[in-house]
Amino acid sequence: MTRSTIELRATPEDIRVARHGAAAIALTVAEAAIPLPLPGVKPGLGNIITLVVLARWGWREAAWVALLRVVAGSLLLGQFLAPGFFLSLTGGVLSLIVLALARHLPARWFGPVSQSILAAIAHISGQILVARLWLVPHDGIFYLVPVFALAAVVFGTVNGLVAARILAGVDAPGAGGAGQGEGPGASSGSVGDSRKGARWRVGLLR
Amino acid sequence: MTHGARAWLALIRPGDWLVMGGGLLLAGYSVLVLARAGVPDGAEIRARGNVVARLKLDRPQTVEVEGPLGMTRIEIQPGRARVAADPGPRQYCVRQGWLSRAGAVAICAPNQVTLALTGGRVAYDSLNY
């Protein structure tokens, strides 16, 4: 066999993006199995990864991971180029723009939870906007705004907390060890909890 | 509160509470705006295409309007209005019951009387029949 003349060399950054993207896509696919009462309202667990990557590796990589998740996640779920895909894409792009600004908030006061909520609100805003302009050209769709806004705050908080927990575990000294030093106020949770934390860390850190 | 919950709480920074509160306020505010958008501020009664009365929906009253077939009786109560009686054969406008959203219309076509609630954001701006 002739040797390929094209050589693609994956940089460490490429590998990180791929690894984080895979984690985010897995969460998106897993989340699709959860039955939800309203189309468009979902936890967006994949955004936990976006937040972690944003904090650890910067906005550029976070954007790669988020957009890879939208595209590859929709391919896996058979939603590529379907209306839901464009809703996710608009929401994803808007929340990335908001995250680009929100990450400059003073870290002493605003953590991943703030970033997560702000991004979630940007996400639903984009979704509702596209839905109003294109899918449901009627003002009746605005009656869903309270539901969407509440979901954004609740799921944004939960995702932000999980991201903060992962980051606290990752950044704490000696975090590589099993279940040690989970950051501020840690040494807590059940055994199962800390073991799960350790697995997370292994998955995200390597 | 369990020890585990306290560990989670420790991850929330002061400003995060602010953002959370702001988000909840936003949700609450959107409920208020939407609720107000549907509240009617008055009733408009037309006969033979001409406006015969514009009434506020603040106190109970009854209005009688003359049409080609006879009298149509319209009843107003705070925040709502209905056609209470109409000489038309099919009684569609009567059976529509109480109207309580801005833009709602009851049309008594045979007697050429309409009752419409005005105000706020009207959901549609014209009807053809």
GROMACS .gro file of C-alpha atoms in nm:
model
  335
    1MET     CA    1   0.000   0.000   0.000
    2THR     CA    2   0.130   0.343  -0.088
    3ARG     CA    3   0.193   0.572   0.197
    4SER     CA    4  -0.054   0.850   0.224
    5THR     CA    5   0.083   1.180   0.114
    6ILE     CA    6  -0.149   1.361   0.347
    7GLU     CA    7  -0.034   1.359   0.700
    8LEU     CA    8  -0.263   1.485   0.969
    9ARG     CA    9  -0.091   1.545   1.292
   10ALA     CA   10  -0.320   1.580   1.590
   11THR     CA   11  -0.193   1.842   1.828
   12PRO     CA   12  -0.249   1.795   2.200
   13GLU     CA   13  -0.520   2.057   2.166
   14ASP     CA   14  -0.698   1.852   1.897
   15ILE     CA   15  -0.691   1.549   2.120
   16ARG     CA   16  -0.827   1.745   2.416
   17VAL     CA   17  -1.108   1.887   2.202
   18ALA     CA   18  -1.193   1.542   2.072
   19ARG     CA   19  -1.193   1.391   2.419
   20HIS     CA   20  -1.408   1.663   2.572
   21GLY     CA   21  -1.631   1.667   2.267
   22ALA     CA   22  -1.686   1.292   2.302
   23ALA     CA   23  -1.781   1.333   2.668
   24ALA     CA   24  -2.026   1.611   2.581
   25ILE     CA   25  -2.178   1.409   2.295
   26ALA     CA   26  -2.220   1.107   2.523
   27LEU     CA   27  -2.408   1.323   2.773
   28THR     CA   28  -2.628   1.467   2.498
   29VAL     CA   29  -2.719   1.123   2.368
   30ALA     CA   30  -2.783   0.990   2.719
   31GLU     CA   31  -3.000   1.289   2.796
   32ALA     CA   32  -3.213   1.226   2.487
   33ALA     CA   33  -3.346   0.917   2.665
   34ILE     CA   34  -3.499   1.128   2.942
   35PRO     CA   35  -3.865   1.194   2.870
   36LEU     CA   36  -3.948   1.565   2.898
   37PRO     CA   37  -4.286   1.732   2.888
   38LEU     CA   38  -4.201   2.021   2.656
   39PRO     CA   39  -3.997   2.017   2.336
   40GLY     CA   40  -3.697   2.244   2.377
   41VAL     CA   41  -3.677   2.207   2.754
   42LYS     CA   42  -3.391   1.978   2.848
   43PRO     CA   43  -3.112   1.980   3.104
   44GLY     CA   44  -2.832   2.031   2.851
   45LEU     CA   45  -2.587   1.818   3.045
   46GLY     CA   46  -2.334   1.847   2.765
   47ASN     CA   47  -2.286   2.208   2.867
   48ILE     CA   48  -2.119   2.091   3.186
   49ILE     CA   49  -1.826   1.990   2.968
   50THR     CA   50  -1.833   2.323   2.786
   51LEU     CA   51  -1.807   2.504   3.121
   52VAL     CA   52  -1.522   2.286   3.242
   53VAL     CA   53  -1.330   2.334   2.917
   54LEU     CA   54  -1.398   2.707   2.925
   55ALA     CA   55  -1.248   2.737   3.272
   56ARG     CA   56  -0.951   2.513   3.209
   57TRP     CA   57  -0.861   2.564   2.844
   58GLY     CA   58  -1.024   2.886   2.736
   59TRP     CA   59  -1.304   2.999   2.512
   60ARG     CA   60  -1.168   2.873   2.180
   61GLU     CA   61  -1.165   2.512   2.290
   62ALA     CA   62  -1.497   2.551   2.465
   63ALA     CA   63  -1.648   2.675   2.140
   64TRP     CA   64  -1.504   2.378   1.953
   65VAL     CA   65  -1.646   2.135   2.206
   66ALA     CA   66  -1.988   2.301   2.215
   67LEU     CA   67  -2.027   2.315   1.837
   68LEU     CA   68  -1.894   1.963   1.789
   69ARG     CA   69  -2.153   1.849   2.041
   70VAL     CA   70  -2.434   2.022   1.853
   71VAL     CA   71  -2.333   1.882   1.514
   72ALA     CA   72  -2.224   1.532   1.614
   73GLY     CA   73  -2.499   1.497   1.875
   74SER     CA   74  -2.764   1.578   1.615
   75LEU     CA   75  -2.606   1.334   1.368
   76LEU     CA   76  -2.622   1.057   1.625
   77LEU     CA   77  -2.981   1.136   1.716
   78GLY     CA   78  -3.092   1.167   1.354
   79GLN     CA   79  -3.171   1.535   1.404
   80PHE     CA   80  -2.907   1.683   1.175
   81LEU     CA   81  -3.055   1.976   0.978
   82ALA     CA   82  -3.395   1.912   1.138
   83PRO     CA   83  -3.564   2.208   1.313
   84GLY     CA   84  -3.429   2.096   1.649
   85PHE     CA   85  -3.075   2.116   1.515
   86PHE     CA   86  -3.113   2.481   1.421
   87LEU     CA   87  -3.263   2.558   1.759
   88SER     CA   88  -2.964   2.395   1.929
   89LEU     CA   89  -2.718   2.565   1.697
   90THR     CA   90  -2.861   2.913   1.752
   91GLY     CA   91  -2.881   2.854   2.125
   92GLY     CA   92  -2.529   2.717   2.129
   93VAL     CA   93  -2.381   3.008   1.935
   94LEU     CA   94  -2.561   3.268   2.147
   95SER     CA   95  -2.455   3.105   2.472
   96LEU     CA   96  -2.095   3.092   2.350
   97ILE     CA   97  -2.109   3.465   2.283
   98VAL     CA   98  -2.248   3.524   2.631
   99LEU     CA   99  -1.983   3.297   2.782
  100ALA     CA  100  -1.711   3.495   2.603
  101LEU     CA  101  -1.830   3.798   2.800
  102ALA     CA  102  -1.930   3.622   3.122
  103ARG     CA  103  -1.587   3.466   3.175
  104HIS     CA  104  -1.447   3.813   3.233
  105LEU     CA  105  -1.672   3.866   3.535
  106PRO     CA  106  -1.465   3.886   3.856
  107ALA     CA  107  -1.398   3.525   3.951
  108ARG     CA  108  -1.415   3.605   4.321
  109TRP     CA  109  -1.784   3.678   4.290
  110PHE     CA  110  -1.903   3.489   3.985
  111GLY     CA  111  -1.825   3.124   3.929
  112PRO     CA  112  -1.932   2.852   3.686
  113VAL     CA  113  -2.285   2.869   3.826
  114SER     CA  114  -2.327   3.228   3.703
  115GLN     CA  115  -2.174   3.143   3.367
  116SER     CA  116  -2.400   2.842   3.336
  117ILE     CA  117  -2.720   3.032   3.413
  118LEU     CA  118  -2.629   3.321   3.181
  119ALA     CA  119  -2.544   3.079   2.902
  120ALA     CA  120  -2.869   2.888   2.959
  121ILE     CA  121  -3.070   3.209   2.937
  122ALA     CA  122  -2.886   3.302   2.616
  123HIS     CA  123  -2.960   2.953   2.485
  124ILE     CA  124  -3.336   2.975   2.538
  125SER     CA  125  -3.342   3.329   2.402
  126GLY     CA  126  -3.186   3.209   2.079
  127GLN     CA  127  -3.418   2.911   2.066
  128ILE     CA  128  -3.733   3.117   2.117
  129LEU     CA  129  -3.617   3.375   1.865
  130VAL     CA  130  -3.560   3.116   1.590
  131ALA     CA  131  -3.883   2.939   1.680
  132ARG     CA  132  -4.079   3.265   1.659
  133LEU     CA  133  -3.918   3.379   1.334
  134TRP     CA  134  -3.925   3.049   1.156
  135LEU     CA  135  -4.102   2.752   1.311
  136VAL     CA  136  -4.404   2.900   1.486
  137PRO     CA  137  -4.457   3.246   1.337
  138HIS     CA  138  -4.707   3.346   1.603
  139ASP     CA  139  -4.674   3.542   1.925
  140GLY     CA  140  -4.842   3.256   2.110
  141ILE     CA  141  -4.499   3.099   2.148
  142PHE     CA  142  -4.408   3.370   2.396
  143TYR     CA  143  -4.644   3.206   2.644
  144LEU     CA  144  -4.368   2.945   2.685
  145VAL     CA  145  -4.115   3.208   2.794
  146PRO     CA  146  -4.178   3.169   3.169
  147VAL     CA  147  -4.138   2.792   3.148
  148PHE     CA  148  -3.819   2.824   2.944
  149ALA     CA  149  -3.677   3.092   3.173
  150LEU     CA  150  -3.745   2.886   3.484
  151ALA     CA  151  -3.593   2.577   3.323
  152ALA     CA  152  -3.286   2.783   3.228
  153VAL     CA  153  -3.232   2.895   3.587
  154VAL     CA  154  -3.289   2.548   3.737
  155PHE     CA  155  -3.087   2.348   3.484
  156GLY     CA  156  -2.828   2.625   3.457
  157THR     CA  157  -2.772   2.611   3.832
  158VAL     CA  158  -2.748   2.232   3.839
  159ASN     CA  159  -2.506   2.217   3.543
  160GLY     CA  160  -2.300   2.502   3.687
  161LEU     CA  161  -2.275   2.326   4.023
  162VAL     CA  162  -2.161   2.002   3.864
  163ALA     CA  163  -1.905   2.193   3.655
  164ALA     CA  164  -1.783   2.378   3.965
  165ARG     CA  165  -1.754   2.047   4.148
  166ILE     CA  166  -1.552   1.892   3.868
  167LEU     CA  167  -1.329   2.199   3.846
  168ALA     CA  168  -1.276   2.204   4.222
  169GLY     CA  169  -1.177   1.840   4.208
  170VAL     CA  170  -0.948   1.888   3.911
  171ASP     CA  171  -0.772   2.195   4.038
  172ALA     CA  172  -0.723   2.084   4.396
  173PRO     CA  173  -0.370   1.971   4.479
  174GLY     CA  174  -0.328   1.597   4.472
  175ALA     CA  175  -0.651   1.558   4.282
  176GLY     CA  176  -0.514   1.268   4.084
  177GLY     CA  177  -0.539   1.048   4.391
  178ALA     CA  178  -0.862   0.861   4.446
  179GLY     CA  179  -1.123   1.081   4.610
  180GLN     CA  180  -0.889   1.321   4.780
  181GLY     CA  181  -0.901   1.697   4.802
  182GLU     CA  182  -1.221   1.785   4.628
  183GLY     CA  183  -1.151   2.151   4.670
  184PRO     CA  184  -1.324   2.391   4.906
  185GLY     CA  185  -1.558   2.242   5.161
  186ALA     CA  186  -1.500   1.893   5.035
  187SER     CA  187  -1.399   1.575   5.215
  188SER     CA  188  -1.770   1.511   5.186
  189GLY     CA  189  -2.026   1.300   5.013
  190SER     CA  190  -2.067   0.926   5.027
  191VAL     CA  191  -1.803   0.684   4.916
  192GLY     CA  192  -1.989   0.635   4.590
  193ASP     CA  193  -1.984   1.009   4.540
  194SER     CA  194  -1.614   1.050   4.568
  195ARG     CA  195  -1.549   0.746   4.357
  196LYS     CA  196  -1.764   0.893   4.086
  197GLY     CA  197  -1.570   1.217   4.121
  198ALA     CA  198  -1.248   1.030   4.075
  199ARG     CA  199  -1.371   0.863   3.762
  200TRP     CA  200  -1.477   1.198   3.624
  201ARG     CA  201  -1.138   1.336   3.693
  202VAL     CA  202  -0.962   1.052   3.523
  203GLY     CA  203  -1.184   1.088   3.222
  204LEU     CA  204  -1.137   1.460   3.193
  205LEU     CA  205  -0.779   1.498   3.290
  206ARG     CA  206  -0.585   1.244   3.093
  207MET     CA  207  -2.882   2.010   5.599
  208THR     CA  208  -2.649   1.724   5.527
  209HIS     CA  209  -2.277   1.753   5.499
  210GLY     CA  210  -2.292   1.679   5.127
  211ALA     CA  211  -2.537   1.962   5.058
  212ARG     CA  212  -2.304   2.204   5.234
  213ALA     CA  213  -2.022   2.101   5.004
  214TRP     CA  214  -2.239   2.183   4.705
  215LEU     CA  215  -2.339   2.518   4.856
  216ALA     CA  216  -1.974   2.606   4.905
  217LEU     CA  217  -1.936   2.599   4.525
  218ILE     CA  218  -2.180   2.887   4.485
  219ARG     CA  219  -2.010   3.226   4.492
  220PRO     CA  220  -2.184   3.541   4.618
  221GLY     CA  221  -2.250   3.677   4.268
  222ASP     CA  222  -2.396   3.342   4.164
  223TRP     CA  223  -2.685   3.398   4.404
  224LEU     CA  224  -2.739   3.735   4.236
  225VAL     CA  225  -2.751   3.577   3.891
  226MET     CA  226  -2.988   3.308   4.017
  227GLY     CA  227  -3.215   3.570   4.171
  228GLY     CA  228  -3.199   3.775   3.854
  229GLY     CA  229  -3.298   3.474   3.646
  230LEU     CA  230  -3.593   3.399   3.871
  231LEU     CA  231  -3.699   3.764   3.856
  232LEU     CA  232  -3.683   3.746   3.478
  233ALA     CA  233  -3.909   3.440   3.480
  234GLY     CA  234  -4.152   3.608   3.719
  235TYR     CA  235  -4.150   3.929   3.518
  236SER     CA  236  -4.228   3.742   3.196
  237VAL     CA  237  -4.530   3.585   3.369
  238LEU     CA  238  -4.654   3.931   3.469
  239VAL     CA  239  -4.604   4.077   3.122
  240LEU     CA  240  -4.785   3.787   2.958
  241ALA     CA  241  -5.069   3.797   3.208
  242ARG     CA  242  -5.118   4.168   3.148
  243ALA     CA  243  -5.107   4.129   2.772
  244GLY     CA  244  -5.426   3.923   2.777
  245VAL     CA  245  -5.628   4.140   3.013
  246PRO     CA  246  -5.893   4.341   2.828
  247ASP     CA  247  -5.943   4.707   2.911
  248GLY     CA  248  -6.281   4.758   2.751
  249ALA     CA  249  -6.565   4.622   2.541
  250GLU     CA  250  -6.665   4.752   2.201
  251ILE     CA  251  -7.016   4.688   2.078
  252ARG     CA  252  -7.108   4.732   1.715
  253ALA     CA  253  -7.441   4.714   1.540
  254ARG     CA  254  -7.471   4.713   1.159
  255GLY     CA  255  -7.096   4.779   1.146
  256ASN     CA  256  -7.106   5.099   1.350
  257VAL     CA  257  -6.968   5.131   1.700
  258VAL     CA  258  -7.261   5.189   1.933
  259ALA     CA  259  -7.082   5.167   2.265
  260ARG     CA  260  -6.735   5.153   2.417
  261LEU     CA  261  -6.755   5.040   2.776
  262LYS     CA  262  -6.509   4.992   3.057
  263LEU     CA  263  -6.511   4.650   3.219
  264ASP     CA  264  -6.513   4.789   3.571
  265ARG     CA  265  -6.871   4.745   3.691
  266PRO     CA  266  -7.160   4.511   3.610
  267GLN     CA  267  -7.408   4.646   3.359
  268THR     CA  268  -7.637   4.533   3.083
  269VAL     CA  269  -7.660   4.694   2.740
  270GLU     CA  270  -7.933   4.635   2.485
  271VAL     CA  271  -7.856   4.685   2.119
  272GLU     CA  272  -8.109   4.699   1.842
  273GLY     CA  273  -8.049   4.495   1.525
  274PRO     CA  274  -8.262   4.392   1.225
  275LEU     CA  275  -8.407   4.096   1.414
  276GLY     CA  276  -8.458   4.262   1.750
  277MET     CA  277  -8.275   4.324   2.070
  278THR     CA  278  -7.936   4.175   2.157
  279ARG     CA  279  -7.863   4.192   2.530
  280ILE     CA  280  -7.497   4.226   2.631
  281GLU     CA  281  -7.390   4.174   2.986
  282ILE     CA  282  -7.074   4.330   3.128
  283GLN     CA  283  -6.900   4.227   3.447
  284PRO     CA  284  -6.565   4.336   3.586
  285GLY     CA  285  -6.303   4.190   3.350
  286ARG     CA  286  -6.545   4.005   3.122
  287ALA     CA  287  -6.844   4.038   2.894
  288ARG     CA  288  -7.090   3.815   2.711
  289VAL     CA  289  -7.389   3.818   2.485
  290ALA     CA  290  -7.667   3.721   2.727
  291ALA     CA  291  -7.950   3.703   2.477
  292ASP     CA  292  -7.985   3.736   2.100
  293PRO     CA  293  -8.275   3.684   1.862
  294GLY     CA  294  -8.056   3.496   1.609
  295PRO     CA  295  -8.161   3.141   1.514
  296ARG     CA  296  -7.841   2.954   1.602
  297GLN     CA  297  -7.730   3.140   1.913
  298TYR     CA  298  -7.359   3.099   1.840
  299CYS     CA  299  -7.264   3.428   2.006
  300VAL     CA  300  -7.467   3.347   2.316
  301ARG     CA  301  -7.321   2.999   2.347
  302GLN     CA  302  -6.971   3.142   2.328
  303GLY     CA  303  -7.019   3.243   2.690
  304TRP     CA  304  -6.802   3.487   2.877
  305LEU     CA  305  -6.522   3.660   2.689
  306SER     CA  306  -6.227   3.753   2.908
  307ARG     CA  307  -5.921   3.796   2.684
  308ALA     CA  308  -5.826   4.104   2.484
  309GLY     CA  309  -5.916   4.053   2.121
  310ALA     CA  310  -6.193   3.801   2.189
  311VAL     CA  311  -6.500   3.860   1.972
  312ALA     CA  312  -6.856   3.729   1.983
  313ILE     CA  313  -7.041   3.782   1.654
  314CYS     CA  314  -7.416   3.767   1.630
  315ALA     CA  315  -7.422   3.768   1.251
  316PRO     CA  316  -7.798   3.746   1.190
  317ASN     CA  317  -7.867   4.045   1.411
  318GLN     CA  318  -7.550   4.224   1.291
  319VAL     CA  319  -7.419   4.282   1.641
  320THR     CA  320  -7.063   4.218   1.757
  321LEU     CA  321  -6.906   4.233   2.098
  322ALA     CA  322  -6.527   4.267   2.108
  323LEU     CA  323  -6.287   4.304   2.399
  324THR     CA  324  -6.018   4.563   2.341
  325GLY     CA  325  -5.682   4.636   2.493
  326GLY     CA  326  -5.334   4.499   2.538
  327ARG     CA  327  -5.184   4.298   2.262
  328VAL     CA  328  -5.470   4.184   2.045
  329ALA     CA  329  -5.411   3.833   1.918
  330TYR     CA  330  -5.556   3.899   1.570
  331ASP     CA  331  -5.659   4.218   1.398
  332SER     CA  332  -5.935   4.121   1.159
  333LEU     CA  333  -6.191   3.853   1.100
  334ASN     CA  334  -6.382   3.780   0.784
  335TYR     CA  335  -6.716   3.612   0.763
   0.00000   0.00000   0.00000
